[in-house]
Coordinates of C-alpha atoms in Angstrom, one line a residue:
M154 CA 255.4 18.1 2.4
F155 CA 255.9 17.3 -1.3
L156 CA 253.1 14.7 -1.0
S157 CA 250.7 17.3 0.4
F158 CA 251.4 19.7 -2.5
Y159 CA 250.9 16.9 -4.9
L160 CA 247.5 15.9 -3.4
L161 CA 246.4 19.6 -3.4
A162 CA 247.3 19.9 -7.1
L163 CA 245.2 16.8 -7.9
V164 CA 242.2 18.2 -6.0
G165 CA 242.5 21.5 -7.8
S166 CA 242.7 19.9 -11.2
A167 CA 239.6 17.8 -10.5
W168 CA 237.7 20.9 -9.3
L169 CA 238.5 22.7 -12.5
R170 CA 237.2 19.8 -14.5
I171 CA 233.9 19.9 -12.6
I172 CA 233.4 23.7 -13.2
P173 CA 232.0 24.3 -16.7
P174 CA 234.3 26.5 -18.8
V175 CA 233.1 30.1 -19.4
R176 CA 232.9 30.7 -23.2
A177 CA 233.9 34.0 -24.5
L178 CA 231.9 35.9 -27.1
Q179 CA 233.3 38.2 -29.7
G180 CA 232.1 41.8 -29.2
D181 CA 232.0 44.7 -26.9
G182 CA 229.6 46.6 -24.6
H183 CA 229.1 50.1 -23.3
C184 CA 226.9 51.4 -20.6
G185 CA 225.8 55.0 -19.7
F186 CA 223.2 56.8 -17.5
Y187 CA 220.4 56.3 -20.0
L188 CA 221.3 53.4 -22.2
C189 CA 223.5 50.3 -22.4
V190 CA 224.6 48.8 -25.7
N191 CA 226.1 45.4 -26.3
A192 CA 227.3 44.0 -29.6
T193 CA 228.1 40.3 -30.2
V194 CA 229.5 38.9 -33.4
H195 CA 228.5 35.5 -34.7
D196 CA 230.2 34.6 -38.0
D197 CA 229.0 37.3 -40.4
V198 CA 226.2 38.7 -38.3
V199 CA 226.4 41.1 -35.4
T200 CA 223.6 41.4 -32.8
Y201 CA 223.1 44.7 -31.1
E202 CA 221.2 44.9 -27.8
M203 CA 220.0 48.3 -26.5
T204 CA 218.9 48.3 -22.8
A205 CA 217.0 51.3 -21.6
L206 CA 217.7 52.4 -18.0
K207 CA 215.2 55.2 -17.7
E208 CA 211.4 55.6 -18.0
P209 CA 209.3 56.4 -19.9
L210 CA 210.7 54.5 -22.9
G211 CA 209.5 55.7 -26.2
W212 CA 212.1 54.5 -28.7
L213 CA 215.8 53.6 -29.0
A214 CA 218.0 54.0 -32.0
L215 CA 221.5 53.1 -33.1
G216 CA 223.2 54.8 -36.1
F217 CA 226.3 53.6 -37.9
G218 CA 228.5 56.6 -38.1
Q219 CA 230.0 59.4 -36.1
R220 CA 227.4 62.1 -36.8
M221 CA 223.7 62.3 -37.8
Q222 CA 224.4 63.6 -41.3
D223 CA 224.0 60.8 -43.9
T224 CA 223.8 58.0 -41.3
H225 CA 222.0 54.7 -41.6
M226 CA 220.0 54.1 -38.4
V227 CA 218.0 51.3 -36.8
I228 CA 215.2 52.5 -34.6
M229 CA 213.1 50.2 -32.4
W230 CA 210.1 50.6 -30.0
S231 CA 207.7 48.3 -28.3
N232 CA 204.0 48.4 -29.0
E233 CA 200.9 48.1 -26.8
D234 CA 200.2 44.6 -28.1
G235 CA 203.6 43.3 -27.1
S236 CA 205.1 43.4 -30.5
T237 CA 208.3 45.2 -31.5
T238 CA 208.7 47.6 -34.4
L239 CA 212.0 47.9 -36.2
S240 CA 212.4 50.9 -38.6
Q241 CA 215.5 51.4 -40.7
R242 CA 216.0 55.0 -41.7
M243 CA 218.5 57.5 -43.2
A244 CA 219.3 60.8 -41.5
F245 CA 220.1 63.7 -43.8
G246 CA 220.8 66.3 -41.1
H247 CA 219.4 67.4 -37.8
F248 CA 215.9 66.4 -38.9
E249 CA 213.7 63.4 -38.4
P250 CA 215.3 60.4 -40.2
L251 CA 213.3 59.2 -43.2
P252 CA 212.4 55.5 -43.7
A253 CA 214.9 53.7 -46.0
E254 CA 213.3 51.3 -48.4
Y255 CA 216.7 50.0 -49.5
P256 CA 219.0 50.3 -46.5
P257 CA 222.7 49.5 -46.9
R258 CA 222.3 46.4 -44.6
R259 CA 219.0 44.7 -43.7
A260 CA 218.3 44.4 -40.0
E261 CA 215.9 42.0 -38.2
V262 CA 214.4 41.9 -34.8
A263 CA 216.4 39.5 -32.5
E264 CA 215.8 38.0 -29.0
P265 CA 218.1 39.7 -26.4
R266 CA 220.4 37.6 -24.3
V267 CA 219.2 36.8 -20.8
S268 CA 222.3 38.3 -19.3
T269 CA 221.5 41.8 -20.5
L270 CA 218.3 41.8 -18.5
W271 CA 220.2 41.2 -15.3
H272 CA 220.8 44.9 -14.8
P273 CA 218.5 46.0 -11.8
Q274 CA 217.8 49.3 -13.6
A275 CA 216.9 47.7 -16.9
I276 CA 213.5 48.9 -18.2
K277 CA 213.5 47.1 -21.6
T278 CA 216.0 45.5 -23.9
L279 CA 215.5 45.8 -27.7
A280 CA 217.8 43.8 -30.0
F281 CA 218.4 43.4 -33.7
S282 CA 220.7 41.4 -35.9
I283 CA 222.4 42.9 -39.0
P284 CA 225.1 41.7 -41.4
V285 CA 228.5 42.7 -40.0
N286 CA 230.3 45.6 -41.6
K287 CA 233.1 43.7 -43.5
T288 CA 235.1 46.9 -44.0
V289 CA 235.3 47.5 -40.2
M290 CA 236.1 43.8 -39.5
S291 CA 239.0 43.9 -42.0
W292 CA 240.8 46.4 -39.9
S293 CA 243.5 45.3 -37.4
N294 CA 241.5 47.0 -34.7
P295 CA 237.8 46.6 -35.8
T296 CA 236.4 49.5 -33.8
E297 CA 232.9 50.7 -34.9
H298 CA 231.7 54.3 -34.4
L299 CA 228.0 54.5 -33.5
I300 CA 225.5 57.2 -32.5
W301 CA 222.6 56.5 -30.2
A302 CA 219.4 58.2 -29.2
Y303 CA 216.7 57.8 -26.6
G304 CA 213.2 59.1 -27.1
K305 CA 210.5 59.3 -24.4
V306 CA 207.4 59.5 -26.7
Q307 CA 206.2 56.1 -28.1
P308 CA 205.4 56.2 -31.8
E309 CA 202.6 54.4 -33.4
K310 CA 203.0 50.8 -34.5
P311 CA 203.9 51.2 -38.3
S312 CA 207.6 51.4 -39.0
Y313 CA 207.1 54.6 -41.0
S314 CA 205.4 56.4 -38.1
Q315 CA 206.5 59.9 -37.2
L316 CA 209.0 60.1 -34.4
A317 CA 209.0 62.7 -31.6
Q318 CA 212.5 64.3 -31.3
H319 CA 214.9 62.4 -29.1
Y320 CA 215.3 63.3 -25.5
I321 CA 219.0 62.7 -25.4
A322 CA 221.6 61.4 -27.9
G323 CA 225.3 60.6 -28.0
S324 CA 228.0 58.6 -29.6
L325 CA 230.1 55.6 -28.6
M326 CA 232.7 53.2 -30.0
L327 CA 232.6 49.4 -29.8
N328 CA 235.5 47.0 -30.4
L329 CA 233.9 44.2 -32.5
G330 CA 237.1 42.2 -32.3
G331 CA 237.1 42.1 -28.5
T332 CA 235.9 39.4 -26.2
M333 CA 233.4 39.3 -23.4
P334 CA 232.0 36.4 -21.3
E335 CA 228.8 34.8 -22.4
H336 CA 227.2 34.3 -19.0
V337 CA 228.4 37.4 -17.2
P338 CA 226.6 40.7 -17.7
T339 CA 228.6 43.3 -19.6
V340 CA 226.6 46.2 -18.3
K341 CA 227.6 48.1 -15.1
P342 CA 225.8 47.2 -11.9
A343 CA 223.3 49.6 -10.5
P344 CA 224.4 51.8 -7.6
H345 CA 223.3 50.8 -4.1
Q346 CA 220.1 52.3 -2.7
N347 CA 220.2 54.5 0.3
E348 CA 218.1 54.1 3.5
A349 CA 215.1 55.9 2.0
G350 CA 215.0 53.5 -0.9
H351 CA 216.1 56.0 -3.5
T352 CA 218.8 55.2 -6.0
P353 CA 221.6 57.8 -6.2
G354 CA 221.3 59.5 -9.5
A355 CA 217.6 58.7 -9.9
S356 CA 216.9 62.4 -9.5
E357 CA 219.3 63.4 -12.2
H358 CA 216.5 63.4 -14.7
D359 CA 214.5 65.9 -12.7
K360 CA 217.5 68.0 -12.0
H361 CA 218.3 68.2 -15.7
Q362 CA 214.7 69.3 -16.4
R363 CA 215.0 72.0 -13.8
I364 CA 218.1 73.2 -15.5
I365 CA 216.3 73.4 -18.8
I366 CA 213.4 75.3 -17.2
M367 CA 215.8 77.8 -15.7
H368 CA 217.5 78.3 -19.0
G369 CA 214.2 78.9 -20.8
L370 CA 213.0 81.2 -18.0
L371 CA 216.1 83.4 -18.0
G372 CA 216.3 83.5 -21.8
S373 CA 212.7 84.5 -22.1
I374 CA 212.9 87.2 -19.5
G375 CA 216.0 88.6 -21.0
F376 CA 215.1 88.6 -24.7
L377 CA 211.3 88.9 -24.7
I378 CA 210.7 91.1 -21.7
L379 CA 213.7 93.2 -20.8
L380 CA 214.9 94.0 -24.3
P381 CA 211.4 94.9 -25.7
V382 CA 210.8 97.1 -22.7
G383 CA 214.1 98.9 -23.3
V384 CA 213.3 99.3 -27.0
L385 CA 209.8 100.7 -26.2
S386 CA 211.3 103.1 -23.6
A387 CA 213.5 104.6 -26.4
R388 CA 210.7 104.7 -29.0
W389 CA 208.1 106.2 -26.7
G390 CA 210.2 108.2 -24.3
R391 CA 212.6 110.2 -26.5
T392 CA 209.9 112.8 -27.4
F393 CA 208.7 113.4 -23.9
T394 CA 211.7 113.2 -21.5
L395 CA 215.5 113.4 -21.4
K396 CA 215.5 110.4 -19.1
W397 CA 214.7 108.0 -22.0
F398 CA 218.3 107.1 -22.7
G399 CA 219.1 106.3 -19.1
A400 CA 216.1 103.9 -18.9
H401 CA 217.1 102.4 -22.3
K402 CA 220.7 101.8 -21.2
T403 CA 219.8 100.5 -17.7
I404 CA 217.2 98.0 -19.0
N405 CA 219.1 96.7 -22.1
F406 CA 222.5 96.6 -20.5
S407 CA 222.7 96.8 -16.7
I408 CA 219.7 94.5 -16.2
A409 CA 219.4 92.4 -19.4
F410 CA 223.1 91.7 -19.8
P411 CA 223.5 89.6 -16.6
V412 CA 220.2 87.9 -17.1
I413 CA 220.9 86.9 -20.7
T414 CA 224.5 85.8 -19.9
L415 CA 223.4 83.7 -17.0
G416 CA 220.6 82.1 -19.2
W417 CA 223.2 81.3 -21.8
I418 CA 225.6 79.7 -19.3
V419 CA 222.7 77.6 -17.9
G420 CA 222.0 76.5 -21.4
L421 CA 225.6 75.3 -21.8
I422 CA 225.3 73.4 -18.5
S423 CA 222.1 71.7 -19.7
V424 CA 223.9 70.6 -22.9
F425 CA 227.1 69.3 -21.2
S426 CA 225.2 67.7 -18.3
Q427 CA 223.6 65.3 -20.8
E428 CA 225.8 62.3 -21.6
G429 CA 227.0 62.3 -25.1
R430 CA 225.5 65.6 -26.1
R431 CA 227.7 68.0 -28.0
L432 CA 227.5 71.7 -28.7
F433 CA 225.9 72.7 -32.0
D434 CA 223.9 69.4 -31.9
D435 CA 220.7 71.0 -33.3
M436 CA 219.4 74.2 -34.7
H437 CA 218.2 75.4 -31.3
Q438 CA 221.7 75.4 -30.0
I439 CA 223.1 77.0 -33.1
T440 CA 220.5 79.8 -33.1
G441 CA 221.1 80.4 -29.4
V442 CA 224.8 81.0 -29.9
L443 CA 224.0 83.3 -32.8
L444 CA 221.4 85.2 -30.8
V445 CA 223.7 85.8 -27.9
T446 CA 226.5 86.9 -30.2
L447 CA 224.2 89.4 -31.9
Y448 CA 223.2 90.8 -28.5
Y449 CA 226.8 91.4 -27.5
L450 CA 227.5 93.1 -30.8
Q451 CA 224.4 95.3 -30.3
I452 CA 225.6 96.3 -26.8
A453 CA 229.1 97.2 -28.2
L454 CA 227.5 99.2 -31.1
G455 CA 225.3 101.1 -28.7
R456 CA 228.2 102.1 -26.5
Y457 CA 230.1 103.2 -29.6
I458 CA 227.3 105.4 -30.9
H459 CA 226.8 107.0 -27.5
R460 CA 230.5 107.9 -27.1
R461 CA 230.7 109.2 -30.6
R462 CA 227.6 111.4 -30.0
E463 CA 229.2 112.9 -26.9
N464 CA 232.3 114.0 -28.8
A465 CA 230.5 114.8 -32.1
P466 CA 230.7 118.3 -33.7
S467 CA 227.5 120.3 -34.0
T468 CA 227.4 119.7 -37.8
M469 CA 227.2 115.9 -37.3
R470 CA 224.1 114.2 -38.9
L471 CA 221.4 113.4 -36.4
H472 CA 220.8 109.9 -37.7
P473 CA 224.0 108.4 -39.2
P474 CA 224.0 104.9 -40.7
T475 CA 225.3 103.4 -37.5
N476 CA 222.2 104.6 -35.6
I477 CA 219.8 103.2 -38.2
F478 CA 221.7 99.8 -38.2
H479 CA 221.5 99.8 -34.4
I480 CA 217.7 100.1 -34.6
I481 CA 217.4 97.4 -37.3
L482 CA 219.7 95.0 -35.4
G483 CA 217.7 95.5 -32.2
I484 CA 214.4 94.7 -33.8
S485 CA 216.0 91.6 -35.6
I486 CA 217.4 90.3 -32.3
I487 CA 213.9 90.4 -30.7
A488 CA 212.3 88.8 -33.8
I489 CA 214.9 85.9 -33.7
A490 CA 214.3 85.6 -30.0
F491 CA 210.6 85.0 -30.5
A492 CA 211.4 82.2 -32.9
Q493 CA 214.1 80.8 -30.6
V494 CA 211.7 80.7 -27.6
L495 CA 209.1 78.9 -29.7
S496 CA 211.7 76.4 -30.8
G497 CA 212.7 75.8 -27.1
M498 CA 209.1 75.1 -26.2
R499 CA 208.7 72.6 -29.0
E500 CA 211.9 70.9 -27.9
W501 CA 210.7 70.7 -24.4
K502 CA 207.5 69.0 -25.5
M503 CA 209.2 66.6 -27.8
F504 CA 211.9 65.7 -25.3
T505 CA 209.7 65.2 -22.2
G506 CA 206.3 64.6 -23.7
D507 CA 205.0 67.1 -21.2
S508 CA 202.7 69.7 -22.9
H509 CA 201.5 71.4 -19.7
I510 CA 204.2 74.0 -19.4
A511 CA 204.4 74.4 -23.2
H512 CA 200.7 75.1 -23.4
W513 CA 200.5 78.2 -21.2
C514 CA 203.8 79.4 -22.5
H515 CA 202.4 79.2 -26.0
M516 CA 199.4 81.3 -24.9
L517 CA 201.7 84.0 -23.5
W518 CA 203.9 83.9 -26.5
K519 CA 201.0 84.4 -28.9
I520 CA 199.7 87.4 -27.0
W521 CA 203.1 89.0 -26.7
V522 CA 204.1 88.4 -30.3
V523 CA 201.0 90.5 -31.3
A524 CA 201.0 93.1 -28.6
L525 CA 204.7 94.0 -28.9
P526 CA 204.7 95.0 -32.6
V527 CA 201.5 96.9 -32.1
A528 CA 203.1 98.9 -29.2
Y529 CA 206.2 99.6 -31.3
L530 CA 204.3 100.6 -34.4
T531 CA 202.1 102.9 -32.4
G532 CA 205.3 104.6 -31.1
M533 CA 206.3 105.1 -34.7
L534 CA 203.5 107.7 -34.9
L535 CA 205.8 109.9 -32.7
L536 CA 208.4 110.1 -35.4
R537 CA 207.0 113.4 -36.8
R538 CA 207.1 114.9 -33.3
Q539 CA 210.7 113.6 -32.9
F540 CA 211.9 115.1 -36.2
F541 CA 210.2 118.4 -35.5
Q542 CA 211.9 118.7 -32.1
E543 CA 215.3 117.8 -33.7
R544 CA 215.0 120.4 -36.4
L545 CA 214.3 123.1 -33.9
G546 CA 216.8 121.9 -31.4
M547 CA 214.1 121.6 -28.8
T548 CA 214.6 119.7 -25.6
P549 CA 212.0 116.9 -25.0
G550 CA 209.9 117.6 -21.9
V551 CA 211.0 121.3 -21.7
T552 CA 208.7 124.1 -22.8
T553 CA 210.5 126.7 -25.0
Y554 CA 209.5 130.3 -24.3
I555 CA 210.6 133.5 -26.1
P556 CA 213.2 135.2 -23.8
L557 CA 212.4 138.7 -22.7
F558 CA 215.3 141.2 -22.8
P559 CA 215.9 143.0 -19.5
G560 CA 215.3 146.8 -19.5
D561 CA 213.2 148.6 -22.0
S562 CA 210.7 146.4 -23.8
E563 CA 211.3 148.1 -27.1
H564 CA 214.6 146.2 -27.5
H565 CA 212.7 142.9 -28.0
P566 CA 211.4 142.3 -31.5
V567 CA 208.0 141.3 -30.2
F568 CA 207.3 144.9 -29.0
Q569 CA 208.8 146.6 -32.1
V570 CA 205.8 146.0 -34.3
S571 CA 202.3 147.3 -34.7
N572 CA 199.2 145.8 -33.1
D573 CA 198.8 143.4 -35.9
S574 CA 199.3 140.0 -34.3
D575 CA 200.3 138.4 -37.6
E576 CA 203.1 140.9 -38.0
V577 CA 204.2 140.1 -34.4
I578 CA 204.5 136.4 -35.2
D579 CA 206.3 137.0 -38.5
K580 CA 209.0 139.2 -37.0
S581 CA 209.5 137.3 -33.8
L582 CA 209.7 134.0 -35.6
S583 CA 212.1 135.3 -38.3
V584 CA 214.6 135.8 -35.4
Q585 CA 213.9 132.7 -33.4
M586 CA 213.1 129.9 -36.0
P587 CA 214.4 128.5 -39.3
K588 CA 212.5 129.7 -42.4
E589 CA 211.7 126.2 -43.7
V590 CA 209.6 125.4 -40.6
A591 CA 205.9 125.6 -41.4
R592 CA 204.0 128.6 -40.0
K593 CA 201.3 126.6 -38.2
D594 CA 204.0 124.6 -36.4
L595 CA 205.8 127.7 -35.4
E596 CA 202.7 129.4 -34.0
S597 CA 202.0 126.4 -31.8
S598 CA 205.6 126.5 -30.5
L599 CA 205.1 130.0 -29.0
P600 CA 203.2 129.6 -25.7
L601 CA 203.0 133.3 -25.0
L602 CA 201.0 134.0 -28.2
R603 CA 198.6 131.0 -28.2
D604 CA 195.9 132.8 -26.3
Q605 CA 196.1 135.8 -28.6
R606 CA 195.3 133.7 -31.7
T607 CA 192.2 132.0 -30.4

């Protein structure tokens, strides 16, 4: 028995000598839904390989830092002639990074390893070499923080070409002191295809676009249709009917509130469903949160004004500062919403490269941004009528007649005067109307006497 174990050990040792050893490389790799990134360290140079997993591929970028602000970035894209463009840039905020003439470290285009092209979903691998960050390598745990971005619109060939905004971006960490095999792929294998030949997760891109469309549709309906209609119902209706407030409240709160809230929630889903995306990642997200917050404050202010009006004494001012602020805030919310919707359409075009939806949306936006102010300013012409009704305590939509006293007509001031119609008007109005009201306005407010003065 001992002899058999001895022979087995000899055979195993000989077999191990025949198999070539797998050399380990220094570096690390990370793979996600849109992009895989590998980093290998050779002496004082590190090679980064970016493998795109989705189409269309416009450009890929890696930034050396945790946020976009003040970050050195390397951006690469393939050209129609088969060449590769490498552009080193500096980002100074959530704007297009600017070409850096003197970058902190000079990068060069490199050939990707064959192993990174093994991934079945790999579209293209772009690689560059750059001097290693000696500060990071001096740490006991040399972990490098990186940001990445994936764009769908291909720039022109020059390195200083304008970039369309990224479709998706995120962050990752790579351990440059780690080890990985040289001949074994470091990226994750693709999921198995189903019977229909579709790869699970391949429709995630379309699903995400549908979420964005739903977010834009709900937000546009809520802020640019429902709220303006509610505002116009107040501006136009208050001098003609008592039902204006009910319509104003129903449209701006009962209907618009759930639509706007649902649109905002769908917007959050669209952000968090993208790998690596964070809230407040760009101005569109920041403005969106601000816009929804202002709307909620406006709703609370409107309810406060209404409750205060119900319990107010008769001597209360008709238009206190809170009412005026309510009007100004409402107009400001709609103005910001116009800018926000335009920003969303621009982001859609830059992220997807699809200008079809954005084109007809732009046409509707241009028509409405002109028609709405015209409709509101036309309603401002009714302010004189509104103030006149408020001074006289008249009810909109109700004709005010001079009441006739029961019994002998001589008890009513109208019948206690001579046949002079002017004297009739003067004495009757001195009882019914304030002195400061103009005579011509008073005469028109007395329906019983209109025919006599013609």
